Tab-separated table of C-alpha atoms in Angstrom:
chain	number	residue	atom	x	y	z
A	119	UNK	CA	-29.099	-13.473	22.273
A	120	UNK	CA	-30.073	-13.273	18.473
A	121	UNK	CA	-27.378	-10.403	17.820
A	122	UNK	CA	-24.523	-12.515	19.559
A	123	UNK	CA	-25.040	-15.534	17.870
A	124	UNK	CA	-24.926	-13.017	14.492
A	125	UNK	CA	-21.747	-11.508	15.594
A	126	UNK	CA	-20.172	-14.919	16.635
A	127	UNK	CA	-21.303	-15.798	12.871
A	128	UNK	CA	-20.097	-12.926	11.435
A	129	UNK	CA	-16.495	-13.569	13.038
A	130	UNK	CA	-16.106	-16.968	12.667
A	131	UNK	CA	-16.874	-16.113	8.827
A	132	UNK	CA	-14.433	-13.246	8.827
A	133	UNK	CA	-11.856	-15.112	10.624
A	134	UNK	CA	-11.701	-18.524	8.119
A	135	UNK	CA	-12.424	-16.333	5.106
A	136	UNK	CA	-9.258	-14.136	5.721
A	137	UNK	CA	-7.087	-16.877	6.328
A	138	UNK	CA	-7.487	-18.522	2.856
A	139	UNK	CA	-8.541	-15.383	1.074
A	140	UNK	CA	-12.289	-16.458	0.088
A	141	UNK	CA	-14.382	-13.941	1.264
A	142	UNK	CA	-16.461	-16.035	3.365
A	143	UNK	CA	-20.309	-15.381	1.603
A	144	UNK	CA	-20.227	-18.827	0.803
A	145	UNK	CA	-20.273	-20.027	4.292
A	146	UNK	CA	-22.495	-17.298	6.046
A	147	UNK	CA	-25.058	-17.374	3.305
A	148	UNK	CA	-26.343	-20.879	4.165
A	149	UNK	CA	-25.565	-20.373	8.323
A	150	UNK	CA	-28.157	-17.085	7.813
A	151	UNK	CA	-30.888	-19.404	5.508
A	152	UNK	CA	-30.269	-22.255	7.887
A	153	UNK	CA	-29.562	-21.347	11.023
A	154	UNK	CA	-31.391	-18.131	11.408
A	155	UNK	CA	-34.744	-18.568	9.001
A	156	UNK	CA	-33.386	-15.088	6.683
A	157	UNK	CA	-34.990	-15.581	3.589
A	158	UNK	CA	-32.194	-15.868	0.307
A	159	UNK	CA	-33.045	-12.270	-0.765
A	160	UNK	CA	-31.883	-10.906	2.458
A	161	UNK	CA	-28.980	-13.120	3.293
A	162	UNK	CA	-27.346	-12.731	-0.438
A	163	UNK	CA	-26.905	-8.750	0.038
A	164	UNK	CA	-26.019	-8.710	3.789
A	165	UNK	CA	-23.329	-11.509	3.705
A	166	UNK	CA	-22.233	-9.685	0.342
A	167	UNK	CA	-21.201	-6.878	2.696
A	168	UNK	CA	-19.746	-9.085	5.660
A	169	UNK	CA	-17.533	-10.155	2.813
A	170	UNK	CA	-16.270	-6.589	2.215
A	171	UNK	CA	-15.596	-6.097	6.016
A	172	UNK	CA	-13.355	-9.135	6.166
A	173	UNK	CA	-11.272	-8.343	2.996
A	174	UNK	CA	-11.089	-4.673	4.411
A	175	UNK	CA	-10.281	-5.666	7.920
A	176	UNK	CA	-8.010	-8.348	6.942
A	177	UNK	CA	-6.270	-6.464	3.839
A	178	UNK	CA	-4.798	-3.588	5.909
A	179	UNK	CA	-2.676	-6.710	8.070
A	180	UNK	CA	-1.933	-8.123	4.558
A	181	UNK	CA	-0.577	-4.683	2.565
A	182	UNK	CA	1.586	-3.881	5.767
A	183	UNK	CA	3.050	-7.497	5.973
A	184	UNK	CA	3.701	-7.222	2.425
A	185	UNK	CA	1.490	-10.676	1.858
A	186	UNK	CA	-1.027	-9.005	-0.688
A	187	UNK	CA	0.819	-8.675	-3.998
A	188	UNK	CA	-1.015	-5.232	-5.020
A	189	UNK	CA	0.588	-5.382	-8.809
A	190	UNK	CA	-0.909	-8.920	-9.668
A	191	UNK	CA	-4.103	-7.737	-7.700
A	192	UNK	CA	-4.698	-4.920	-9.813
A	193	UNK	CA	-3.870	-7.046	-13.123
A	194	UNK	CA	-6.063	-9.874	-12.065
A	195	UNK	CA	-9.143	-7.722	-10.786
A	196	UNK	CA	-9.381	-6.478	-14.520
A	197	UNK	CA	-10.420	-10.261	-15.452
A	198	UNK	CA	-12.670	-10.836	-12.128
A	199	UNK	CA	-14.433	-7.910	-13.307
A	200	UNK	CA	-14.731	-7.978	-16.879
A	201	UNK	CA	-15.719	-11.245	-15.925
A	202	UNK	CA	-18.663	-10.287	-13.289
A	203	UNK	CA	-19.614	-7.897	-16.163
A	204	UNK	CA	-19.970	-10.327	-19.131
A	205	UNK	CA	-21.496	-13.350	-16.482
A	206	UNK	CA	-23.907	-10.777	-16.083
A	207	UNK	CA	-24.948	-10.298	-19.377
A	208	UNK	CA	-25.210	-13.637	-20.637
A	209	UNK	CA	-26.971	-14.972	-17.066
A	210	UNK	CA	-30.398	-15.569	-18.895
A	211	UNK	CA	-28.687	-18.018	-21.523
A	212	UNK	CA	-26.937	-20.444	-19.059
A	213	UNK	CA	-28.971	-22.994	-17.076
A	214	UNK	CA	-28.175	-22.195	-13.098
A	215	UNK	CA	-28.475	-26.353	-12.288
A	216	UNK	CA	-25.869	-27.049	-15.244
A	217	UNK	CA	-23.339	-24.504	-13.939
A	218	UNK	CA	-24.151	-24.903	-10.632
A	219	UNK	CA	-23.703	-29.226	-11.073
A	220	UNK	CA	-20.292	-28.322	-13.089
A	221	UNK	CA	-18.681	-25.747	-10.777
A	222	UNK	CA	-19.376	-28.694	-7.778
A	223	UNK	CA	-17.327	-31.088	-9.477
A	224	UNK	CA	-14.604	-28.446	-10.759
A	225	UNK	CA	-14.278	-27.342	-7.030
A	226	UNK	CA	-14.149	-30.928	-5.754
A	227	UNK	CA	-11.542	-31.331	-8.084
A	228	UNK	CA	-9.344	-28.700	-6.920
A	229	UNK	CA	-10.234	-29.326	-3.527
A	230	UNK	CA	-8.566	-32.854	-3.999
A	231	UNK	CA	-5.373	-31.576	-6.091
A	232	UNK	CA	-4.912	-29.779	-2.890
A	233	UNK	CA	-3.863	-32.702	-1.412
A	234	UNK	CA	-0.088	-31.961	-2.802
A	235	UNK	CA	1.607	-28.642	-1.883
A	236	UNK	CA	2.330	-26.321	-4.648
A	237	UNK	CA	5.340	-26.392	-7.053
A	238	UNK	CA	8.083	-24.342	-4.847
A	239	UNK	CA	9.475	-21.236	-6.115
A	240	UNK	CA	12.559	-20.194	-6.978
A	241	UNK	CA	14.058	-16.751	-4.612
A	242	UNK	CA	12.958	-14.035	-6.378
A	243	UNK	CA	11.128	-15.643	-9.556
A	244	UNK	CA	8.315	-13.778	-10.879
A	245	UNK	CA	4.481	-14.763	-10.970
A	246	UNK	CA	4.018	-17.381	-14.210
A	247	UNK	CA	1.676	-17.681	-16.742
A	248	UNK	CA	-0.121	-14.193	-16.551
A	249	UNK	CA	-1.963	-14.708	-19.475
A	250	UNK	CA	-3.613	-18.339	-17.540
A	251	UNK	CA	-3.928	-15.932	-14.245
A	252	UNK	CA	-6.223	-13.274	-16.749
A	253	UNK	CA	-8.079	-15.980	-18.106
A	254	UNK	CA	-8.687	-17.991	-14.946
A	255	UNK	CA	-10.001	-14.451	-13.306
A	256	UNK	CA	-12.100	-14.103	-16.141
A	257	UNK	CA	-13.880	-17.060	-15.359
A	258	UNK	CA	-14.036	-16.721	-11.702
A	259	UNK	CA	-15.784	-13.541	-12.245
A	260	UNK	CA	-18.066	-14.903	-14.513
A	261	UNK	CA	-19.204	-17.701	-12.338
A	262	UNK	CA	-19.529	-15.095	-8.958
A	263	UNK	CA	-21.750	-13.368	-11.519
A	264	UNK	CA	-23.478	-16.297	-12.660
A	265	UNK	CA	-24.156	-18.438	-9.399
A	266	UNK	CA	-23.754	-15.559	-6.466
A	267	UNK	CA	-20.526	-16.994	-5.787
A	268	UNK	CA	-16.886	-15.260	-4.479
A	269	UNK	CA	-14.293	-16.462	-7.123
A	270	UNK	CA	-11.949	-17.076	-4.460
A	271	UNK	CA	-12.439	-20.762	-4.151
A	272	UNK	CA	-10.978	-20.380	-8.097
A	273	UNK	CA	-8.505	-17.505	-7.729
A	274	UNK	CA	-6.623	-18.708	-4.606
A	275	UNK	CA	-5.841	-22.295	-6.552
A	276	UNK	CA	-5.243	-20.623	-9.570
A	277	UNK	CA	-2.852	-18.294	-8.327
A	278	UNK	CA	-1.060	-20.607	-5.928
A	279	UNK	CA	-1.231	-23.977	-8.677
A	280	UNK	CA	-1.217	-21.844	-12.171
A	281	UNK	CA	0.254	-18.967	-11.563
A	282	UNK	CA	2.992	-20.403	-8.706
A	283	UNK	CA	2.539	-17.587	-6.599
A	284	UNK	CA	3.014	-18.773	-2.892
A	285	UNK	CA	0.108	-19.940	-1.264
A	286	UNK	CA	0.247	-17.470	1.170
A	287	UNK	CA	0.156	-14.413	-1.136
A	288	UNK	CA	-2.302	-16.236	-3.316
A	289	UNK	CA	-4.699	-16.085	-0.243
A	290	UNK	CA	-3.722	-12.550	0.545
A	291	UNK	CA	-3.875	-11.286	-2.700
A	292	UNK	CA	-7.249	-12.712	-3.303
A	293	UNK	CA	-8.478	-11.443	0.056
A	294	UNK	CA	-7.982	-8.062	-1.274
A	295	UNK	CA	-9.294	-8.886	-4.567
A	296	UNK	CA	-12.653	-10.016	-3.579
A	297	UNK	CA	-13.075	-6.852	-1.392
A	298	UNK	CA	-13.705	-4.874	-4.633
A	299	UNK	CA	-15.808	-6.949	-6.366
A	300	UNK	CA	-17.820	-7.435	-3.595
A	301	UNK	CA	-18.519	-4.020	-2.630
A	302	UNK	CA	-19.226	-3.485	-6.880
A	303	UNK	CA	-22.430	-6.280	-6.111
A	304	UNK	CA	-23.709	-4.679	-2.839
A	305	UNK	CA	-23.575	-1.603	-4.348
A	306	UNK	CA	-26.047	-2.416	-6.725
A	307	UNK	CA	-28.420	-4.197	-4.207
A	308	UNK	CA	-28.400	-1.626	-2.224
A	309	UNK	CA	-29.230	1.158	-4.509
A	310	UNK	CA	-32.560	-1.145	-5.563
A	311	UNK	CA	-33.279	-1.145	-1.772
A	312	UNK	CA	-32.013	-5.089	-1.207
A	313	UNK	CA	-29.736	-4.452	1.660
A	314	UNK	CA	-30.819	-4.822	5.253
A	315	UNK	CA	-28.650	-3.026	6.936
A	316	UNK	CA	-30.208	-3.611	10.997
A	317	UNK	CA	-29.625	-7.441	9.759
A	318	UNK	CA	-25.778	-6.787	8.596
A	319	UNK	CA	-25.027	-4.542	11.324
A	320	UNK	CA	-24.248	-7.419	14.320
A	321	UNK	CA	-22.782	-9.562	11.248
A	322	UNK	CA	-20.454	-7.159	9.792
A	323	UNK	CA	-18.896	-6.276	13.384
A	324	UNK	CA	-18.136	-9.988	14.022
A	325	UNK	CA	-16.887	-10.148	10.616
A	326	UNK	CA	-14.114	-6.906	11.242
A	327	UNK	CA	-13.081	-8.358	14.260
A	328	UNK	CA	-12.756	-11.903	12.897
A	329	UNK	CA	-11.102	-11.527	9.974
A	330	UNK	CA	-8.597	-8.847	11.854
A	331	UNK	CA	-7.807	-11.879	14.319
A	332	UNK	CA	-7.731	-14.120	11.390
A	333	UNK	CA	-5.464	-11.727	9.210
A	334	UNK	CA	-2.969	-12.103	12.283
A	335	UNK	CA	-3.251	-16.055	12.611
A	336	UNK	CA	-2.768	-16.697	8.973
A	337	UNK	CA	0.953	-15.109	9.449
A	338	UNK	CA	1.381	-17.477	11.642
A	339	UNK	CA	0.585	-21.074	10.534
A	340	UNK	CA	2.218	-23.584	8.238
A	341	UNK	CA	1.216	-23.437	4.622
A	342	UNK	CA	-0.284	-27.148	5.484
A	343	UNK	CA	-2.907	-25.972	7.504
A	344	UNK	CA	-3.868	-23.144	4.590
A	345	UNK	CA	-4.010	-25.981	2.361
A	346	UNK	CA	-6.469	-28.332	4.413
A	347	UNK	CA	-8.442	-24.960	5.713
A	348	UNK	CA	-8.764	-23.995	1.945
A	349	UNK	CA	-9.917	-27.825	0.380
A	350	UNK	CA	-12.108	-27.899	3.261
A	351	UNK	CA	-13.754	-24.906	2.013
A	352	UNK	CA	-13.815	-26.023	-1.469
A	353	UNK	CA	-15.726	-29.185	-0.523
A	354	UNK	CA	-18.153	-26.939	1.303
A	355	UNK	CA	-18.762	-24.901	-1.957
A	356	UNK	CA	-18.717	-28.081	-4.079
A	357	UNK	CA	-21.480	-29.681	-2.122
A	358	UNK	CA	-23.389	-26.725	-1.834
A	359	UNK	CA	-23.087	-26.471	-5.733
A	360	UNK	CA	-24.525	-30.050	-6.059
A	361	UNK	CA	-27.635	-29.481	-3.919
A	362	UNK	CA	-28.421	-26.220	-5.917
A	363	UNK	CA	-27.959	-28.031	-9.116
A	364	UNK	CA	-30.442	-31.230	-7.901
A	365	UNK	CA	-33.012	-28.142	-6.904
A	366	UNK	CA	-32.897	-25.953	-9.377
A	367	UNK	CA	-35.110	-26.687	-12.020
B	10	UNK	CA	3.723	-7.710	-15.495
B	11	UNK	CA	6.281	-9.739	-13.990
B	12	UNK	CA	7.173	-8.019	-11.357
B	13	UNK	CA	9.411	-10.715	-8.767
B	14	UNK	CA	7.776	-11.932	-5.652
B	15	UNK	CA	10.618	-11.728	-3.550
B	16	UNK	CA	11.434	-15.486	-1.672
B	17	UNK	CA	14.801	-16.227	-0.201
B	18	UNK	CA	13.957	-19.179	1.856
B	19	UNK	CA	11.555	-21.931	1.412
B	20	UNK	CA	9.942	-21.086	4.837
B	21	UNK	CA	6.844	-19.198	4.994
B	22	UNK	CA	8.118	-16.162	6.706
B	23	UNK	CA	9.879	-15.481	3.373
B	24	UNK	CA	6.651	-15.505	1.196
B	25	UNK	CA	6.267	-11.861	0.573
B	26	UNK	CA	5.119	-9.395	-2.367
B	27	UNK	CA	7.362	-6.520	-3.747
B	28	UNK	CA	7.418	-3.459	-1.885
B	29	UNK	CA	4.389	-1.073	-3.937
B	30	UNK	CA	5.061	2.764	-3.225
B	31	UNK	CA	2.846	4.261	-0.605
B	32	UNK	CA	2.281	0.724	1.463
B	33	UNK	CA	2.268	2.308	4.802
B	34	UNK	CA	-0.949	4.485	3.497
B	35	UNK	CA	-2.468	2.062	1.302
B	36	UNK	CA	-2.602	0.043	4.658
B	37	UNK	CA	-3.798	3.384	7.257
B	38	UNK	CA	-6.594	4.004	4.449
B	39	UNK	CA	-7.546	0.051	4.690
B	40	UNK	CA	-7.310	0.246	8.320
B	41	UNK	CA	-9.685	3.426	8.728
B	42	UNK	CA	-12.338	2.573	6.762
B	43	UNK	CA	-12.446	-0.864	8.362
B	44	UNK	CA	-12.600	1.335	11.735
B	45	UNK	CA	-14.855	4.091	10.639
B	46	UNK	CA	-17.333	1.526	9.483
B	47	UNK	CA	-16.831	-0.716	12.838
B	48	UNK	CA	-17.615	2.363	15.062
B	49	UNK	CA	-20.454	3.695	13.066
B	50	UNK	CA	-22.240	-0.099	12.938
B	51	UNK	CA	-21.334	-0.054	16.625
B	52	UNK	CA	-22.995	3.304	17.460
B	53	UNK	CA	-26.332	2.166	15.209
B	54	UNK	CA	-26.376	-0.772	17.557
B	55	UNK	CA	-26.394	1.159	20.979
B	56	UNK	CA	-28.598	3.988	19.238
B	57	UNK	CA	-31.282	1.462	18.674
B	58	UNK	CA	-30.861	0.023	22.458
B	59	UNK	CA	-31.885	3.635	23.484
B	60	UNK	CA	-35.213	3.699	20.947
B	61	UNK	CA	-33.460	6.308	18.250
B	62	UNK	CA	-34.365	4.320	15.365
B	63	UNK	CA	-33.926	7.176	13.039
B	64	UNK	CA	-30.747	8.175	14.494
B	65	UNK	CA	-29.370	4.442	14.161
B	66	UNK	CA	-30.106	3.980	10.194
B	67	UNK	CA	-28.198	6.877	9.742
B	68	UNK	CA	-25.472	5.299	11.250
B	69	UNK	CA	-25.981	1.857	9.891
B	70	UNK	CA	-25.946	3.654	6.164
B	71	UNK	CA	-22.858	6.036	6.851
B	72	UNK	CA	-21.446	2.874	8.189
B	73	UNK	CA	-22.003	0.697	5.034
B	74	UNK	CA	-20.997	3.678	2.532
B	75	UNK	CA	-17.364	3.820	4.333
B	76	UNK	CA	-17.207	0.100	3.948
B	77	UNK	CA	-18.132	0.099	0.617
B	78	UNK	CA	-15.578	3.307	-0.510
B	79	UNK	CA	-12.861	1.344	1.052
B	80	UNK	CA	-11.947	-1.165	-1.768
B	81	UNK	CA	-12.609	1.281	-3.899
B	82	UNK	CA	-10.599	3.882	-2.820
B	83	UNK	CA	-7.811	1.129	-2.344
B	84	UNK	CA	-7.889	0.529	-5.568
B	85	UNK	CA	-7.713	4.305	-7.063
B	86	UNK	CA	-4.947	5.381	-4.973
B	87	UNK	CA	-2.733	1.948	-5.341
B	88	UNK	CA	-2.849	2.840	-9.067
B	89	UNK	CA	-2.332	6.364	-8.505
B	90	UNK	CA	1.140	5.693	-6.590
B	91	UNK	CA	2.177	2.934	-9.005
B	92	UNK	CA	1.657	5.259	-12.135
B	93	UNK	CA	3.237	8.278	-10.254
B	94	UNK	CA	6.107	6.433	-9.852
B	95	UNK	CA	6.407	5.451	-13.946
B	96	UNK	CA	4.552	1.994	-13.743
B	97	UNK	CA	1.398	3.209	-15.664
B	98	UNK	CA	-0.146	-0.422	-16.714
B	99	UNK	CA	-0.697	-0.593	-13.540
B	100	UNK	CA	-2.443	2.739	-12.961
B	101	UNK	CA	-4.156	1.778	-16.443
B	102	UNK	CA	-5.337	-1.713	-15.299
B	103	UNK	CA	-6.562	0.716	-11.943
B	104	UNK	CA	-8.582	3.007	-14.239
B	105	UNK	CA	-9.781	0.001	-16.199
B	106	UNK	CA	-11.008	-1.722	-13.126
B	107	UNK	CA	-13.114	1.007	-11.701
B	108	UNK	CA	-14.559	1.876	-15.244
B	109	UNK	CA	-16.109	-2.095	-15.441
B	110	UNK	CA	-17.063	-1.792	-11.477
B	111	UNK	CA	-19.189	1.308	-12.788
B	112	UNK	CA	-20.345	-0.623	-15.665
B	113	UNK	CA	-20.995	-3.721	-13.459
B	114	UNK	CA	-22.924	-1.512	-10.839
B	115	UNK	CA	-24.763	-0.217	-13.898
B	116	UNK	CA	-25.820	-3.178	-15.167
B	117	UNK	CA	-26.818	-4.754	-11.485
B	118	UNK	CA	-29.274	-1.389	-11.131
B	119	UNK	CA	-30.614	-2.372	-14.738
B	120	UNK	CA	-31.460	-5.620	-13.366
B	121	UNK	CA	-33.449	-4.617	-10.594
């Protein structure tokens, strides 16, 4: 019974993680602590992983459909991860609550902003303001490093509001972005021995076949329904963001 | 680093990316490690219903190591296609990527 509630977890993560290209950590980490008693240490790792299966399972759909922009991915994920890397080192300067307390009202923010569809593109314009797009990466991968966030709830609106790359590709795009970055952080847990793998086993199934579903359903709804999927999202993460930064000492 | 995202139509079936070299593979490599790791994770599952623990780790870690290689690899041969066909800051933003994910991964084991 335990193991199909942890699949149905796994795919429901998978599935609204594809769709708006966030990985979906954010959401199962709390559903593990919460719902199933797995103590933070565990549920960091494993949903680290579940994230990797949905970006996988959803990013072959994405490359063939011609949604993931692989040029802007590869320029972006230099920013994400020189990011992650200097987050890293400067993680014992920076007060969690402070960041945390910030990042919950710069998330609310964008969550609202959301409200109004994106500037429309012109046929065959190119992605603006690459220089915004590096910078904004930058910082996304500095705050997954810093609070054990994805930076998709940054890179999506970035992309889709900064950079006016359609929504749709922004969500792709990021999908396949987070993949990497993802797999860089599990990597590293699980060579220290942090990964339990029995735990993301049922998890990581429900995510492949969620976010493979999802990968297919995106395609098909309007950009309206990405936009209140992804704010919805955002207010999740902002909210969590505020009750870390009232705990944390 | 402007390369067009190609839109003829404000309807969202027209939202696409340029065509990269090699899509159809980049997407069968995508496709197999998300398979390869789905049937290993599913094999560790009914390995432990018949009491071969030992048997189902193995699977469970072969199973995570082709999910993990995936992005990865992704990312190695997109660059490798985009540079063999002449667009080399993109095969040099590759090669830059996977040189911080080894110094990130570094840095994570230095932590623990």
């Amino acid at each position: 019974m335990v193991e199909a509630l942890l699949v149905a977890s796994g795919g429901l993560v998978g599935f609204a993680g594809s769709m708006v290209g966030i990985g979906g950590g954010v959401l199962l980490v709390p559903i593990l602590v919460l719902g199933f008693g797995v103590p933070m240490a565990d549920a960091v790792p494993v949903s680290l992983l579940c994230v990797v299966a949905g970006s996988t399972a959803a990013a072959g759909s994405y490359v063939e459909a011609r949604l993931a922009d692989l040029r802007l991915a590869l320029v972006l994920e230099v920013g994400t991860v020189g990011g992650a890397v200097a987050g890293s080192l400067i993680s014992s300067r920076i007060s969690p609550a402070i960041l945390a307390t910030a990042f919950g009202v710069f998330t609310l923010g964008v969550a609202g902003s959301l409200a109004r569809p994106p500037a429309a593109m012109a046929p065959g314009a190119a992605p603006a303001r690459y220089g915004l797009g590096l910078a904004g990466s930058f910082l996304a991968g500095s705050v997954s490093a810093l609070l054990g966030v994805g930076g998709g709830p940054i890179k999506v609106p970035l992309m889709a509001y900064g950079m006016r790359v359609p929504l749709r590709v922004a969500a792709a795009t990021s999908n396949l972005m987070v993949g990497v970055t993802a797999a860089a952080s599990v990597a590293a847990y699980a060579a220290r021995g942090q990964l339990k793998l029995a735990l993301a086993a049922p998890l990581v199934l429900g995510a492949l076949g969620g976010a493979t579903v999802g990968s297919r359903v995106m395609q098909r709804v309007p950009n309206q329904v990405l936009r209140w999927m992804l704010a919805t999202v955002l207010v999740i993460v902002s909210v969590q963001m505020f009750v870390r930064g009232a705990g944390t000492p | 680093m402007t390369e067009p995202i190609a839109l003829d139509a404000a309807g969202f079936a027209s939202e696409r990316a340029r065509e990269v070299p090699g899509t159809a593979w980049l997407a069968r490599l995508l496709r197999a490690g998300a398979v390869a790791s789905g049937a290993l994770f599913l094999s560790s599952v009914a390995l432990d219903a018949n009491a071969r623990p030992a048997e189902a780790d193995l699977a469970r870690k072969l199973a995570a190591s082709a999910l993990l290689a995936t992005p990865v690899a992704r990312l190695v041969v997109a660059g490798a296609f985009l540079g063999a066909k002449g667009e080399r800051r993109y095969a040099a933003c590759a090669v830059a990527v996977v040189g911080l994910l080894a110094l990130a991964l570094a840095l994570g084991l230095r932590e623990g």
